[in-house]
Coordinates of C-alpha atoms in Angstrom, one line a residue:
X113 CA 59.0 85.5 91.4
X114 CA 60.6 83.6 93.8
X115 CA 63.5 80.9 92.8
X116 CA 63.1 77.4 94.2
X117 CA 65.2 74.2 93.3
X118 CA 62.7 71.6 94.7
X119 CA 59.4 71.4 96.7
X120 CA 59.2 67.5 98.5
X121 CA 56.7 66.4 101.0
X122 CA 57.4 67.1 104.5
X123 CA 56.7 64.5 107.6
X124 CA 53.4 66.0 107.9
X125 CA 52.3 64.7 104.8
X126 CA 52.6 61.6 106.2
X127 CA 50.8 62.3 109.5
X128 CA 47.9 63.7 107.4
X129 CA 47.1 60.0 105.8
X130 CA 44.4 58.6 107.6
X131 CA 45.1 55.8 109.8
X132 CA 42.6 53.6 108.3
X133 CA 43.2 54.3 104.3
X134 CA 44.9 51.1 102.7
X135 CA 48.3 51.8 101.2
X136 CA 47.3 51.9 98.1
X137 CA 44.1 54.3 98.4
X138 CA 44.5 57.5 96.6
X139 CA 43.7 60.5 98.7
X140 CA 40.7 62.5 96.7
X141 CA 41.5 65.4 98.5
X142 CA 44.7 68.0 98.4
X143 CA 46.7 68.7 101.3
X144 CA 46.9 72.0 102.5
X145 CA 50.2 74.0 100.7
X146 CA 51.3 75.0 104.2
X147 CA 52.1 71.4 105.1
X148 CA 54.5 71.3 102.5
X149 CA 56.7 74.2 103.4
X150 CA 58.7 76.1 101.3
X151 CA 62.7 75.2 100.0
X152 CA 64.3 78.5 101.0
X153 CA 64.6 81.1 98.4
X154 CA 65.3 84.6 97.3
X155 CA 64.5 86.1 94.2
X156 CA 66.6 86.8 91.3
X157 CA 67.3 90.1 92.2
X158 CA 67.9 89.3 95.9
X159 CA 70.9 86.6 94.0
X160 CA 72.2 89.3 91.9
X161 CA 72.6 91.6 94.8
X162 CA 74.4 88.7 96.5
X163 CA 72.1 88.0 99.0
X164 CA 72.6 84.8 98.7
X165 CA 76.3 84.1 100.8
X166 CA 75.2 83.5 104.0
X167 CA 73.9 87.1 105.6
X168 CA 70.1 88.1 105.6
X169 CA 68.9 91.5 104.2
X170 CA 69.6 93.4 106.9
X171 CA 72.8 92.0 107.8
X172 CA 74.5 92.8 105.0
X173 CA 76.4 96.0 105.0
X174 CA 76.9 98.9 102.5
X175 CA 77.7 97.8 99.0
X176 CA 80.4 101.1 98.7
X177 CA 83.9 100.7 99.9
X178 CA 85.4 102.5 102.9
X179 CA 88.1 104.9 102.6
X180 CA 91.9 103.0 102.6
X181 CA 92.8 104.4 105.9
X182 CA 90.1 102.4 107.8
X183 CA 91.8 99.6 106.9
X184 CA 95.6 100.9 108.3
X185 CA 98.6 99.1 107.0
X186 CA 100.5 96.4 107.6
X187 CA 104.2 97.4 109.3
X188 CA 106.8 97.5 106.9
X189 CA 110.1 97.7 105.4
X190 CA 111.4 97.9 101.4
X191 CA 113.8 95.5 100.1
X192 CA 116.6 97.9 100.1
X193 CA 116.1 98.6 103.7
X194 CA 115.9 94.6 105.1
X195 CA 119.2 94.7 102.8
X196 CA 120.7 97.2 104.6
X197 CA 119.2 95.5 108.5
X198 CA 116.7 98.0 109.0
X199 CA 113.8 95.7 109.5
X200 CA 115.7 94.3 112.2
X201 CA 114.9 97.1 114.5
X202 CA 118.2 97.9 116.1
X203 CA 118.3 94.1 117.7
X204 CA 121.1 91.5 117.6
X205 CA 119.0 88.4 117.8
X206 CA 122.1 86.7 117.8
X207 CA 122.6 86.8 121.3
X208 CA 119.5 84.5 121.4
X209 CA 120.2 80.9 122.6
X210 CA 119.2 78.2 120.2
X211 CA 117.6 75.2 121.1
X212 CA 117.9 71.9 119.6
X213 CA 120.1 69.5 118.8
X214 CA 123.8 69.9 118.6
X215 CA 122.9 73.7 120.9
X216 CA 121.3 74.4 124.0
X217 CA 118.9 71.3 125.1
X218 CA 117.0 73.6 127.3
X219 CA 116.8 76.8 128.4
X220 CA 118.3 75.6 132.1
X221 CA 121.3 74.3 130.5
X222 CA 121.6 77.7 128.2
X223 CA 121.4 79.6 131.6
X224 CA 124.2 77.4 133.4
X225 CA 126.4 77.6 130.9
X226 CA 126.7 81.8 130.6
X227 CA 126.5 81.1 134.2
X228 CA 123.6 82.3 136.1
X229 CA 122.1 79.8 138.6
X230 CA 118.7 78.2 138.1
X231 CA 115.2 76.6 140.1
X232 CA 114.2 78.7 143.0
X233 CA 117.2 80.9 142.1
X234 CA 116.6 81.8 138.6
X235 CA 117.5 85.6 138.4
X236 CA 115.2 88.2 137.1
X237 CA 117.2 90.2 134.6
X238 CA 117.3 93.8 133.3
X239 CA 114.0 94.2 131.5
X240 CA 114.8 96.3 128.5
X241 CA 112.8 94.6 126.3
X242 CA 109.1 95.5 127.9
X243 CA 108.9 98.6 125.9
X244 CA 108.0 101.0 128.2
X245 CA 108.8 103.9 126.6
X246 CA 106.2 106.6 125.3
X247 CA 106.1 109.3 123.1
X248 CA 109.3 110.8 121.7
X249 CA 111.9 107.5 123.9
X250 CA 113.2 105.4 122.5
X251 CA 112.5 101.5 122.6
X252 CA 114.9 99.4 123.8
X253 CA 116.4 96.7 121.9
X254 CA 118.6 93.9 122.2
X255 CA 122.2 94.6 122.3
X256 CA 123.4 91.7 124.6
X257 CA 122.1 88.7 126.7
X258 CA 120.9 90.5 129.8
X259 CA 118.9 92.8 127.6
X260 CA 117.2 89.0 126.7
X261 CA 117.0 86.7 129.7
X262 CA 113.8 86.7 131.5
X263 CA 112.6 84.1 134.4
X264 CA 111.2 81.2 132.2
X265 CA 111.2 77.5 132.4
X266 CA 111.3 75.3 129.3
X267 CA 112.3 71.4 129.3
X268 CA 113.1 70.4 126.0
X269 CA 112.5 67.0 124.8
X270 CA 114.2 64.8 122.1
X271 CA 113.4 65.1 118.1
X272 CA 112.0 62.2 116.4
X273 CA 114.5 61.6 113.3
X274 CA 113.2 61.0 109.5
X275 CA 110.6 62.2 107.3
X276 CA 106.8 61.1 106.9
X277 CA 106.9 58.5 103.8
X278 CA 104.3 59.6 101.3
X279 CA 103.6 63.6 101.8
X280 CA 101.5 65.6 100.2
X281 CA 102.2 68.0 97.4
X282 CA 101.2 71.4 96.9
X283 CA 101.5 72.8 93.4
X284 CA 102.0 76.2 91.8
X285 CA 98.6 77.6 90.9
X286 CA 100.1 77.5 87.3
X287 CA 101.1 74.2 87.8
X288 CA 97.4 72.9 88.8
X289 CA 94.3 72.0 86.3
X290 CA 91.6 74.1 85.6
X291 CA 89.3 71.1 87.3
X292 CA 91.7 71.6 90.4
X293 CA 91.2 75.2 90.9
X294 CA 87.9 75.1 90.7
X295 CA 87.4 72.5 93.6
X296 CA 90.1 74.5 95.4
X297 CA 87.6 77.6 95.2
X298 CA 84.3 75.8 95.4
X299 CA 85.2 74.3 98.1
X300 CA 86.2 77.8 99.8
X301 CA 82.5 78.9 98.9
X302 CA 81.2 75.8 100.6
X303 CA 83.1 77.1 104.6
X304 CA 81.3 80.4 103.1
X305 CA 77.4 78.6 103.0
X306 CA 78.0 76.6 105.9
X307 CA 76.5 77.5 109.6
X308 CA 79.2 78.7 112.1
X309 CA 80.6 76.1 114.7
X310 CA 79.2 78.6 117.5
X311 CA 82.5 78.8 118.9
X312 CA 83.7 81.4 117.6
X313 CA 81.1 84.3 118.1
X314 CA 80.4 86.5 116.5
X315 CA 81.4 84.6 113.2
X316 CA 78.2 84.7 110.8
X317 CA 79.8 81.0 108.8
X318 CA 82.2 78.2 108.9
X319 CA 84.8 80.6 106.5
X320 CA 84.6 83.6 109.3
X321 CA 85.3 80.9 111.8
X322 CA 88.9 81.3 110.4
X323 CA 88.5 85.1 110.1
X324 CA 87.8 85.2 114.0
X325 CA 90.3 83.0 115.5
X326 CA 93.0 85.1 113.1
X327 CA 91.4 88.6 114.8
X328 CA 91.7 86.8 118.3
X329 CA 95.2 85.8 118.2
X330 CA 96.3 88.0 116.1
X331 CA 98.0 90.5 118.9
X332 CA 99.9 87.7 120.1
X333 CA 101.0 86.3 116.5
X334 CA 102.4 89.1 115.0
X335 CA 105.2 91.8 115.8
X336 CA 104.0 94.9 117.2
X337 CA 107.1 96.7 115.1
X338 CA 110.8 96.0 114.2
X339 CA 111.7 96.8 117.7
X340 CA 109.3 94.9 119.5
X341 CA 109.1 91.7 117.0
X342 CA 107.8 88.2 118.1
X343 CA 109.1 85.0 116.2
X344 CA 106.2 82.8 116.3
X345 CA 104.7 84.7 113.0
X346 CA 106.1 82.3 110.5
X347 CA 104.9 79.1 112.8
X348 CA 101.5 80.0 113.9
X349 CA 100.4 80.7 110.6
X350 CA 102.5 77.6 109.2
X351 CA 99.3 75.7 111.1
X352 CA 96.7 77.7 110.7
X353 CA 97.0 77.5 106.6
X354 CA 97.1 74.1 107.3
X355 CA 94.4 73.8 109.4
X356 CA 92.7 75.9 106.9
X357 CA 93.6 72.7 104.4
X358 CA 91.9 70.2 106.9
X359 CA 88.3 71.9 107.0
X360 CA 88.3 72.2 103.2
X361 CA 88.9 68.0 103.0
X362 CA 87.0 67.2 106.1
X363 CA 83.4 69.4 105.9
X364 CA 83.9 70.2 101.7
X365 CA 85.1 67.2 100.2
X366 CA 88.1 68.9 98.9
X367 CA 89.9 66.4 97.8
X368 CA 92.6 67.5 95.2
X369 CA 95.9 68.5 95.6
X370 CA 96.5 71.6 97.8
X371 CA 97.5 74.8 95.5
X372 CA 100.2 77.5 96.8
X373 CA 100.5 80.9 94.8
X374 CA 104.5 82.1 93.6
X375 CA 103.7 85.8 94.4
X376 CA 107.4 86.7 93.5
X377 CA 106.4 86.0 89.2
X378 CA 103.8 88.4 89.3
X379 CA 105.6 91.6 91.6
X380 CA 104.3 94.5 90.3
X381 CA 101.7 93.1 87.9
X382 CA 99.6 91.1 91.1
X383 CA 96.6 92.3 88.9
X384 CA 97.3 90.0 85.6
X385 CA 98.2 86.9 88.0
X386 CA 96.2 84.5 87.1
X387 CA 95.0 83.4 90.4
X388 CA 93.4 87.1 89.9
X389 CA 90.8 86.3 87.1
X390 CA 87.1 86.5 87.0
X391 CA 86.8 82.5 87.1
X392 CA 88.9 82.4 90.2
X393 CA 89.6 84.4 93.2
X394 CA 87.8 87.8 91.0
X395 CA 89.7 90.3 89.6
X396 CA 92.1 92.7 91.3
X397 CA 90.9 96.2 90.9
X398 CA 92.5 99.5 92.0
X399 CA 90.7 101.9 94.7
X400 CA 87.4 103.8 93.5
X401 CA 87.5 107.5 95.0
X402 CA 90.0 106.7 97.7
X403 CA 87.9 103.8 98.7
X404 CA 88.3 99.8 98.6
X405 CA 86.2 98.4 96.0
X406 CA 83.6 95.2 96.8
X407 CA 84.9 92.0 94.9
X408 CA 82.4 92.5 92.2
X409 CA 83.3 88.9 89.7
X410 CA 84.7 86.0 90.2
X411 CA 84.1 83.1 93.0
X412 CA 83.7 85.5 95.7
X413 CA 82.0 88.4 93.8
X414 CA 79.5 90.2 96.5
X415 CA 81.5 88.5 99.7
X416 CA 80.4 90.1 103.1
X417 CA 82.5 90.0 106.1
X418 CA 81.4 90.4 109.9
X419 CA 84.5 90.7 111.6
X420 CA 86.7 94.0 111.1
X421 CA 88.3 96.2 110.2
X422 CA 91.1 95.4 113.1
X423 CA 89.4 94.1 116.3
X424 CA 85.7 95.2 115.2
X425 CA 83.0 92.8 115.0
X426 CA 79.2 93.0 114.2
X427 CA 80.2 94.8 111.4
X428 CA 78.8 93.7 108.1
X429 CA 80.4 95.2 105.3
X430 CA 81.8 94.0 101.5
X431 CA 85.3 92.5 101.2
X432 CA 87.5 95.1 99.6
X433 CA 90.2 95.1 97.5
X434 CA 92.5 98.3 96.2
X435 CA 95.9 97.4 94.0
X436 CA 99.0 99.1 94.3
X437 CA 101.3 97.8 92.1
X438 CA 104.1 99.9 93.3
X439 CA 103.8 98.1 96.8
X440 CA 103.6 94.4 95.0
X441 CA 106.6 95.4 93.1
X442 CA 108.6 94.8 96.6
X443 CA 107.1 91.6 96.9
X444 CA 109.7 90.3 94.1
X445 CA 113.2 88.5 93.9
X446 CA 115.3 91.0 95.6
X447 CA 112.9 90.7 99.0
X448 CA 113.2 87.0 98.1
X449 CA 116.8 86.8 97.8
X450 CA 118.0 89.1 100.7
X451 CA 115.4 86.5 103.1
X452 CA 117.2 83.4 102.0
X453 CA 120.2 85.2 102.8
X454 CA 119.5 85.5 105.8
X455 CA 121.2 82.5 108.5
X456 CA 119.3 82.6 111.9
X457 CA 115.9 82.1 112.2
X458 CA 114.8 85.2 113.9
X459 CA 116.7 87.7 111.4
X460 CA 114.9 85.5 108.3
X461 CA 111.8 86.1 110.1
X462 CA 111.9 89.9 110.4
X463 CA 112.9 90.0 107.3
X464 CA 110.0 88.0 105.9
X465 CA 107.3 89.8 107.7
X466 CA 108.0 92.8 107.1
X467 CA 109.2 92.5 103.6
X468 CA 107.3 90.6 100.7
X469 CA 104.6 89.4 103.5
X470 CA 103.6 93.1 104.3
X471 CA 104.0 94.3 100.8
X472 CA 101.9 91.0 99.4
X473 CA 99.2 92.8 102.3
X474 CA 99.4 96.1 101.4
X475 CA 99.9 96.1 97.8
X476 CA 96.7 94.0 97.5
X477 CA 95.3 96.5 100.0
X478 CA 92.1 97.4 101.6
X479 CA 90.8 94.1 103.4
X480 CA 94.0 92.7 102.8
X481 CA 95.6 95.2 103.9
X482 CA 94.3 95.2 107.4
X483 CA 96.7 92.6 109.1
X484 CA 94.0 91.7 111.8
X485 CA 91.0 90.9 110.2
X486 CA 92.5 90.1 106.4
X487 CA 91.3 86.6 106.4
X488 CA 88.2 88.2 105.7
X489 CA 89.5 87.9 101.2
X490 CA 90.6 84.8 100.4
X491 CA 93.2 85.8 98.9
X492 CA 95.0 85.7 102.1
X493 CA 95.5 82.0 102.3
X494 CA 96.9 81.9 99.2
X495 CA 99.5 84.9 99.9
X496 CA 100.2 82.8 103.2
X497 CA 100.8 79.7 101.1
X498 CA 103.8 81.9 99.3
X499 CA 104.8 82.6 103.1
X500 CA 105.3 79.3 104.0
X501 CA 106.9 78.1 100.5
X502 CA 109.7 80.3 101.2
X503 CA 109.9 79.3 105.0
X504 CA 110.7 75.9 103.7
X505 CA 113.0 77.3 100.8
X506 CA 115.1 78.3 104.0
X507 CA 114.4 75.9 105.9
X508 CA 115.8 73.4 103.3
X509 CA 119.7 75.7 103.3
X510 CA 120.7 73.6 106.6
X511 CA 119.4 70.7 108.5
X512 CA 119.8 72.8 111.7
X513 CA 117.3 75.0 110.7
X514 CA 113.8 72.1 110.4
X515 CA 115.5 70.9 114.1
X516 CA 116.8 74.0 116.5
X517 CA 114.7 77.4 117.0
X518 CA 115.3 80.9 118.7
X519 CA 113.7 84.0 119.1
X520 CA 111.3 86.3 120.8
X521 CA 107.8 84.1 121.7
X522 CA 106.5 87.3 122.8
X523 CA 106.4 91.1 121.2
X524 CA 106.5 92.2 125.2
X525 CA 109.8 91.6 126.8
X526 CA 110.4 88.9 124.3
X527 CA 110.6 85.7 126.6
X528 CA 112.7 83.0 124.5
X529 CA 111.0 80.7 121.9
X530 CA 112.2 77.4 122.7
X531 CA 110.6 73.8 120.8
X532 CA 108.3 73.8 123.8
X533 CA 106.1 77.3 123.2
X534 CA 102.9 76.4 122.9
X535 CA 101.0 78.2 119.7
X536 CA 97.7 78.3 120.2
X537 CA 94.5 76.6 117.6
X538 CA 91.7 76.5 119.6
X539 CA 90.5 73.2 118.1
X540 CA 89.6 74.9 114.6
X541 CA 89.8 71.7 112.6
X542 CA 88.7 69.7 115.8
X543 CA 90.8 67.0 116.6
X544 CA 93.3 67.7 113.9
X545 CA 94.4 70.8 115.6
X546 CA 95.2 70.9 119.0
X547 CA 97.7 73.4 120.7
X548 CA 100.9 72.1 119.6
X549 CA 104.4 73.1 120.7
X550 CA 106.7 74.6 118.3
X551 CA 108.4 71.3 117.7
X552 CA 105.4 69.8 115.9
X553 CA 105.0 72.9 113.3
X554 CA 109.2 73.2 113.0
X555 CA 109.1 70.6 110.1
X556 CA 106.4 70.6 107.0
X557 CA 107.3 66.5 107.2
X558 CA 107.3 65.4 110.6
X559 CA 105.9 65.9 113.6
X560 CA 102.3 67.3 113.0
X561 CA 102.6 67.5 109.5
X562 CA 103.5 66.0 106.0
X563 CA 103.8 68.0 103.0
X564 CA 105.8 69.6 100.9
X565 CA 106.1 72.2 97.4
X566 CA 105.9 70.7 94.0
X567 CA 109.4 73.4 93.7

């Protein structure tokens, strides 16, 4: 038996009338069923197998989990060891200029004033940082400016000053209504049932849209180690939650307050959370047999991916969970703490991505744990809203720190991050999200954005 929500007429009804029959003459004779058509269906044990989020038959892949190492983990540190500098890789980022107001106002006047020469004579400088090394070497690291200066331009140009007037909030998933989180999820199923854009091939709908530009950039976005770090982490992924806000309101009619998830109240217990319920995001089960387990409840209970694991695509398989509650027990206060105590930029963002970030990755595991194609659960934007709660935390400890920037824009040779590196969006939101330089992601109200946490 097939299920059908409505049969209506289609235009060849119409165009089967005859010309010459008055408006109000009853037809004595059926049409023939195939003019109708058929409302797409499946049957009700197609639906129960989940056939019904977005993949045909054959495009959906083996309802078993794959074994945890096909997913890798994400790089890592514990607590005790960011406490201690470890995650920092054997660098001194504080040798890197700063740029902004009150510091360096470009990376030309940085250079003049330790006193090499710039334009046509800009110098090329030691290159210890391109990591060249192989097997048992060691990588370099940075020590001191010439193991940092490379031949880059940058101009910067002047901050706008004060805040955007009425920003939005986003509250604590125990702090939202039961009405709101269920608008927040349903409209997450909605990017699920809608057709791809096409720009993003392979992506199978508008949700893997999101998957795929994460697995495209995500190389470029994240740091290949602690040596060899980049610093745009904590930026690029600032946008892309929010971009992932826009496409919710714009093509799902979400239209409630955006939620954010405190992971620290729930390290080493990520299972009884209660974003992790069967109403909500499905429950958080441990491995089976050394394997990820399907999301089998919940919202998202059947969910297929195309893209992964890593740089894989064509691929259809189930979206996989496998809880570790020893790992999400680093995702807690004392990773929180030793963060905010951090007091440049680039040595709070070591410290967050490879601390409760990677943890919140790993301990969730299985898709989640695979740091390129993790989108894939939907978990992650909520474990990314955490991310970018805390960046604002610390960025709320000193002014300087929402208006100046430094670091590595690069995990090869790492070329300085000035308010002018451009990080990349490919138009995901349309519009709404073009490449922006740093400068317009520094600040959650101004520049591109206005928002900010309910705590």
């Amino acid at each position: 038996m097939k299920l059908s929500i409505a049969l209506c007429a289609t235009a060849a009804t119409a165009a089967s009338l005859p010309a010459s029959a008055p408006a109000h003459t009853a037809r004595e004779e059926g049409i023939l069923l195939s003019e109708f058509g058929q409302t797409e269906s499946i049957t009700p044990e197609e639906a129960e197998s989940g056939a019904d989020l977005g993949f045909t038959l054959s495009q959906r892949g083996n309802q078993e989990g794959w074994p945890l190492e096909t997913f890798g983990q994400v790089h890592h540190v514990t607590p005790a060891d960011a406490w201690a500098g470890k995650d920092l890789g054997g660098n001194n980022f504080s040798v890197l200029p700063v740029f902004g107001p009150g510091h360096n106002s470009n990376l030309q006047a940085w250079l003049d004033k330790i006193g090499h020469k710039g334009g046509n004579d800009l110098h090329h400088f030691k290159d210890h940082l391109r990591h060249k090394g192989h097997g048992h070497h060691h990588h370099h690291v940075i020590e001191k400016v010439e193991d940092y200066i490379e031949n880059v331009h940058s101009v910067l140009e002047a901050r706008d000053a004060g805040d955007c007037a009425n920003p939005n909030v986003r509250f604590e998933w125990d702090d939202y209504s039961a009405s709101d989180k269920q608008a927040f999820v349903g409209a997450i199923q909605c990017l699920i049932k809608r057709p791809a854009s096409g720009r993003f091939s392979p992506s199978k709908n508008r949700y893997e849209d999101l998957v795929r530009l994460h697995q495209s950039y995500a190389p470029n976005i994240h740091s290949r180690s602690t040596s060899q770090q980049t610093h745009k982490f904590l930026l690029w992924h600032r946008y892309f939650v929010w971009a992932f806000e826009q496409i919710l309101r714009d093509e799902c009619g979400f239209n409630r307050a955006m939620p954010w998830w405190d992971e620290k109240k729930w390290s080493g217990r990520f299972a009884q959370s209660t974003v992790f319920t069967s109403q909500y995001f499905g429950t958080l089960p441990g491995p089976t047999n050394g394997r990820g387990t399907c999301i089998n409840n919940g919202a998202f209970a059947g969910l297929q991916s195309n893209l992964g694991p890593a740089q894989t695509i064509n691929n259809p398989h189930c979206v996989q969970r496998a809880v570790n509650e020893q790992i999400t027990a680093q995702t807690g206060t004392d990773a929180y703490n030793t963060c905010l105590g951090r007091t440049s930029y680039p040595d709070f963002h070591s410290c967050v991505e490879f601390t409760f970030h990677a943890q919140g990755h790993n301990g969730i595991g299985a898709t989640m744990a695979d740091s390129i194609a993790s989108p894939g659960d939907p978990i992650f934007f909520m474990h990314h809203l955490y991310v970018d709660y805390v960046f604002r935390k610390w960025q709320l400890g000193n002014l300087s720190r929402r208006t100046t920037i430094s670091g590595c824009a690069s995990n090869d040779g790492c070329p300085p991050l000035t308010l002018d590196t451009v990080l990349y969006m490919n138009n995901i939101c349309g519009s709404k999200c073009p490449d922006l330089p740093v400068r317009d992601v520094l600040r959650t109200l101004q520049g591109h954005f206005c928002y900010k946490y309910n705590y």
